[in-house]
Short mmCIF file of C-alpha atoms in Angstrom, two decimals:
data_model
loop_
_atom_site.label_atom_id
_atom_site.label_comp_id
_atom_site.label_asym_id
_atom_site.label_seq_id
_atom_site.Cartn_x
_atom_site.Cartn_y
_atom_site.Cartn_z
CA GLY A 1 -3.83 -9.15 -53.79
CA GLU A 2 -4.53 -5.50 -54.44
CA SER A 3 -2.54 -3.25 -52.25
CA VAL A 4 -0.29 -0.30 -52.55
CA GLY A 5 1.70 0.78 -49.57
CA LEU A 6 4.00 3.63 -48.70
CA HIS A 7 7.20 3.43 -46.73
CA LEU A 8 6.75 6.78 -44.96
CA PRO A 9 3.56 8.65 -44.10
CA THR A 10 5.34 12.05 -43.85
CA LEU A 11 8.42 13.56 -45.41
CA SER A 12 10.02 16.87 -44.47
CA VAL A 13 12.47 18.35 -46.96
CA GLN A 14 14.55 21.51 -47.04
CA GLU A 15 13.50 23.89 -49.79
CA GLY A 16 15.79 23.41 -52.77
CA ASP A 17 16.70 19.84 -51.89
CA ASN A 18 15.50 16.82 -53.81
CA SER A 19 12.57 14.79 -52.49
CA ILE A 20 12.14 11.07 -52.87
CA ILE A 21 8.80 9.47 -52.13
CA ASN A 22 8.61 5.70 -52.15
CA CYS A 23 5.83 3.22 -52.71
CA ALA A 24 5.52 -0.56 -52.70
CA TYR A 25 2.90 -2.52 -54.56
CA SER A 26 1.91 -6.16 -54.55
CA ASN A 27 -0.04 -6.82 -57.75
CA SER A 28 2.36 -8.29 -60.29
CA ALA A 29 -0.25 -7.92 -63.03
CA SER A 30 -0.26 -4.12 -62.86
CA ASP A 31 1.14 -2.52 -65.97
CA TYR A 32 0.47 1.15 -65.40
CA PHE A 33 1.63 3.24 -62.45
CA ILE A 34 0.78 6.80 -61.61
CA TRP A 35 1.74 9.47 -59.13
CA TYR A 36 -0.91 11.92 -58.01
CA LYS A 37 -0.53 15.10 -55.98
CA GLN A 38 -3.31 16.28 -53.70
CA GLU A 39 -3.25 19.74 -52.26
CA SER A 40 -5.44 20.63 -49.33
CA GLY A 41 -9.09 20.85 -50.31
CA LYS A 42 -8.49 19.74 -53.87
CA GLY A 43 -8.83 16.59 -55.91
CA PRO A 44 -5.91 14.39 -56.95
CA GLN A 45 -3.83 15.90 -59.71
CA PHE A 46 -1.94 13.72 -62.16
CA ILE A 47 1.83 14.20 -62.00
CA ILE A 48 3.43 11.48 -64.04
CA ASP A 49 2.86 7.92 -65.11
CA ILE A 50 4.96 4.99 -66.21
CA ARG A 51 4.26 1.69 -67.89
CA SER A 52 5.64 -1.63 -66.79
CA ASN A 53 7.86 -1.91 -69.86
CA MET A 54 9.86 1.08 -68.62
CA ASP A 55 11.96 1.59 -65.51
CA LYS A 56 12.35 5.35 -65.61
CA ARG A 57 10.45 8.31 -66.91
CA GLN A 58 11.19 11.98 -66.53
CA GLY A 59 8.94 14.98 -66.50
CA GLN A 60 9.42 18.56 -65.52
CA ARG A 61 11.37 18.40 -62.23
CA VAL A 62 9.94 14.95 -61.55
CA THR A 63 11.24 11.47 -62.24
CA VAL A 64 9.44 8.21 -61.63
CA LEU A 65 11.41 5.01 -61.16
CA LEU A 66 9.89 1.57 -61.37
CA ASN A 67 11.58 -1.57 -60.07
CA LYS A 68 9.37 -4.49 -61.00
CA THR A 69 11.70 -7.02 -59.41
CA VAL A 70 11.00 -5.72 -55.93
CA LYS A 71 7.65 -4.10 -56.81
CA HIS A 72 8.81 -0.64 -55.88
CA LEU A 73 7.89 2.74 -57.29
CA SER A 74 9.44 6.07 -56.42
CA LEU A 75 8.88 9.72 -57.24
CA GLN A 76 11.78 12.10 -57.25
CA ILE A 77 11.16 15.82 -57.15
CA ALA A 78 14.14 17.98 -57.99
CA ALA A 79 14.77 21.30 -56.25
CA THR A 80 11.71 21.05 -54.05
CA GLN A 81 9.67 24.23 -53.82
CA PRO A 82 7.03 25.43 -51.32
CA GLY A 83 4.37 24.72 -53.95
CA ASP A 84 5.30 21.05 -53.82
CA SER A 85 3.77 20.76 -50.35
CA ALA A 86 0.97 18.25 -50.69
CA VAL A 87 0.04 14.64 -50.15
CA TYR A 88 1.43 12.36 -52.83
CA PHE A 89 -0.31 9.16 -53.78
CA CYS A 90 1.06 6.36 -55.83
CA ALA A 91 -1.53 4.40 -57.75
CA PHE A 92 -1.57 1.45 -60.05
CA SER A 93 -3.87 -0.03 -62.59
CA TYR A 94 -5.89 -3.11 -62.01
CA ARG A 95 -7.57 -4.77 -64.91
CA GLY A 96 -10.85 -6.39 -63.97
CA SER A 97 -12.80 -8.80 -66.09
CA SER A 98 -14.53 -6.10 -68.07
CA ALA A 99 -12.90 -2.85 -67.21
CA SER A 100 -10.19 -1.28 -65.25
CA LYS A 101 -9.62 0.88 -62.22
CA ILE A 102 -6.90 2.72 -60.42
CA ILE A 103 -6.00 1.67 -56.88
CA PHE A 104 -4.52 4.39 -54.70
CA GLY A 105 -1.94 4.05 -51.99
CA SER A 106 -2.34 5.64 -48.57
CA GLY A 107 -0.38 8.81 -49.33
CA THR A 108 2.78 10.57 -48.16
CA ARG A 109 2.58 14.12 -46.89
CA LEU A 110 5.46 16.23 -48.17
CA SER A 111 6.29 19.33 -46.17
CA ILE A 112 8.91 21.88 -47.13
CA ARG A 113 11.18 23.59 -44.62
CA PRO A 114 12.23 27.13 -45.59
CA GLU B 1 -7.78 24.38 -69.49
CA PRO B 2 -10.73 21.98 -69.39
CA GLU B 3 -11.65 20.67 -65.98
CA VAL B 4 -14.05 18.37 -64.19
CA THR B 5 -16.55 20.34 -62.14
CA GLN B 6 -18.50 19.05 -59.18
CA THR B 7 -21.46 20.45 -57.32
CA PRO B 8 -22.14 21.12 -54.58
CA SER B 9 -18.78 21.65 -52.93
CA HIS B 10 -20.27 20.74 -49.56
CA GLN B 11 -23.45 18.83 -48.80
CA VAL B 12 -24.85 18.27 -45.33
CA THR B 13 -27.63 15.73 -45.04
CA GLN B 14 -29.47 13.85 -42.36
CA MET B 15 -28.96 10.14 -41.98
CA GLY B 16 -31.44 8.22 -44.11
CA GLN B 17 -31.88 10.97 -46.65
CA GLU B 18 -31.07 10.65 -50.33
CA VAL B 19 -28.32 12.75 -51.86
CA ILE B 20 -27.29 13.33 -55.44
CA LEU B 21 -23.76 14.46 -56.18
CA ARG B 22 -23.25 16.04 -59.55
CA CYS B 23 -20.34 16.12 -61.91
CA VAL B 24 -19.67 17.60 -65.31
CA PRO B 25 -16.81 15.64 -66.89
CA ILE B 26 -14.55 17.06 -69.55
CA SER B 27 -16.56 17.23 -72.74
CA ASN B 28 -14.65 14.84 -75.01
CA HIS B 29 -14.03 12.24 -72.31
CA LEU B 30 -15.74 8.88 -72.54
CA TYR B 31 -14.87 7.20 -69.24
CA PHE B 32 -16.22 8.39 -65.93
CA TYR B 33 -15.45 7.45 -62.35
CA TRP B 34 -16.42 8.10 -58.79
CA TYR B 35 -13.95 7.82 -55.94
CA ARG B 36 -14.31 8.70 -52.31
CA GLN B 37 -11.87 9.72 -49.60
CA ILE B 38 -12.72 9.45 -45.95
CA LEU B 39 -10.92 12.15 -43.99
CA GLY B 40 -7.24 11.35 -43.63
CA GLN B 41 -7.44 8.14 -45.60
CA LYS B 42 -6.63 7.08 -49.11
CA VAL B 43 -8.71 7.58 -52.20
CA GLU B 44 -11.00 4.60 -52.78
CA PHE B 45 -12.51 3.47 -56.05
CA LEU B 46 -16.29 3.31 -56.19
CA VAL B 47 -17.37 2.84 -59.78
CA SER B 48 -16.42 3.29 -63.40
CA PHE B 49 -18.88 4.09 -66.17
CA TYR B 50 -18.61 3.82 -69.92
CA ASN B 51 -21.05 3.72 -72.79
CA ASN B 52 -23.97 4.40 -70.46
CA GLU B 53 -23.35 1.50 -68.18
CA ILE B 54 -21.29 0.56 -65.17
CA SER B 55 -17.99 -1.01 -66.18
CA GLU B 56 -16.82 -1.96 -62.75
CA LYS B 57 -17.74 -1.30 -59.15
CA SER B 58 -16.14 -1.89 -55.79
CA GLU B 59 -17.50 -3.59 -52.69
CA ILE B 60 -18.30 -0.15 -51.30
CA PHE B 61 -20.70 0.50 -54.17
CA ASP B 62 -23.64 -1.45 -52.81
CA ASP B 63 -27.36 -1.20 -53.59
CA GLN B 64 -27.55 2.17 -51.87
CA PHE B 65 -25.42 3.70 -54.60
CA SER B 66 -26.30 4.38 -58.21
CA VAL B 67 -24.84 6.39 -61.06
CA GLU B 68 -26.45 8.00 -64.02
CA ARG B 69 -25.60 10.07 -67.01
CA PRO B 70 -28.97 11.75 -67.50
CA ASP B 71 -27.88 13.91 -70.41
CA GLY B 72 -24.83 14.49 -72.51
CA SER B 73 -22.94 16.44 -69.90
CA ASN B 74 -23.79 15.42 -66.35
CA PHE B 75 -22.68 12.36 -64.41
CA THR B 76 -24.36 11.84 -61.05
CA LEU B 77 -23.84 9.69 -57.98
CA LYS B 78 -26.91 8.97 -55.88
CA ILE B 79 -26.85 7.60 -52.38
CA ARG B 80 -30.34 6.39 -51.60
CA SER B 81 -30.33 6.32 -47.81
CA THR B 82 -27.24 7.92 -46.37
CA LYS B 83 -25.41 6.50 -43.38
CA LEU B 84 -22.99 8.24 -41.03
CA GLU B 85 -20.12 6.29 -42.56
CA ASP B 86 -20.90 7.76 -45.99
CA SER B 87 -19.37 11.02 -44.78
CA ALA B 88 -16.39 11.62 -47.05
CA MET B 89 -15.04 13.60 -49.97
CA TYR B 90 -16.44 12.27 -53.21
CA PHE B 91 -14.39 12.81 -56.32
CA CYS B 92 -15.55 12.50 -59.89
CA ALA B 93 -12.99 11.81 -62.59
CA SER B 94 -13.01 11.41 -66.32
CA SER B 95 -10.61 10.23 -68.97
CA VAL B 96 -10.58 10.13 -72.73
CA ARG B 97 -9.59 6.47 -72.70
CA GLN B 98 -9.60 3.84 -69.97
CA ILE B 99 -7.99 5.11 -66.79
CA THR B 100 -5.35 2.42 -67.05
CA ASN B 101 -4.06 3.89 -70.27
CA THR B 102 -4.18 7.59 -69.82
CA GLU B 103 -4.33 10.48 -67.46
CA ALA B 104 -7.53 10.86 -65.50
CA PHE B 105 -8.72 14.28 -64.45
CA PHE B 106 -10.30 14.67 -61.04
CA GLY B 107 -12.77 17.27 -59.89
CA GLN B 108 -12.37 19.32 -56.72
CA GLY B 109 -14.70 17.01 -54.86
CA THR B 110 -17.92 17.23 -52.89
CA ARG B 111 -17.62 17.02 -49.15
CA LEU B 112 -20.57 14.99 -47.89
CA THR B 113 -21.39 15.24 -44.21
CA VAL B 114 -24.07 12.94 -42.85
CA VAL B 115 -25.46 13.96 -39.48
#
């Protein structure tokens, strides 16, 4: 079925430490996975994506890991900064009969301790 | 940097009234979407639109909902007779290719409050 779940609804991290946000999915047919960041009062903002033929992709201070065997996705943020405070959503593609859509997970709130 | 713009930022309407939420997608994008987010919950897919027709819609997108691209720049979501449970943030998004292949850009959202 279509579902994306998160292991933890909130995560508190010391400024400067690395953050790891986890996500589980159930649709084996998904081939595109995305992490979005949503700051208060704003729309989701694309962070990084990864395709199912990869298991790791790096961006600026962020790394996404994909484990298709256990249907697990994670987002690692290096040297977490106050500006990283937000809700993070994992999302995955779902290909319908004629088009496609992105299904969002329920979100993890990341808070930064000074 | 190009962005998706949505108006109004906040709309208050009485139950049973019609509302139209407006979006201006990024100019060279071809795929358009509406999502909604009930307070404190996850972002839910409503509808995707391409080549002047609906590509896909969710169970939420019932007969009370419609979308239109009335001109070359606007993309609207109409709710014909609003219900209390329609209160949510509504996000418009656009992408240059299908959302499953490329980054989608989201607008800042319209907060709809039905009273």
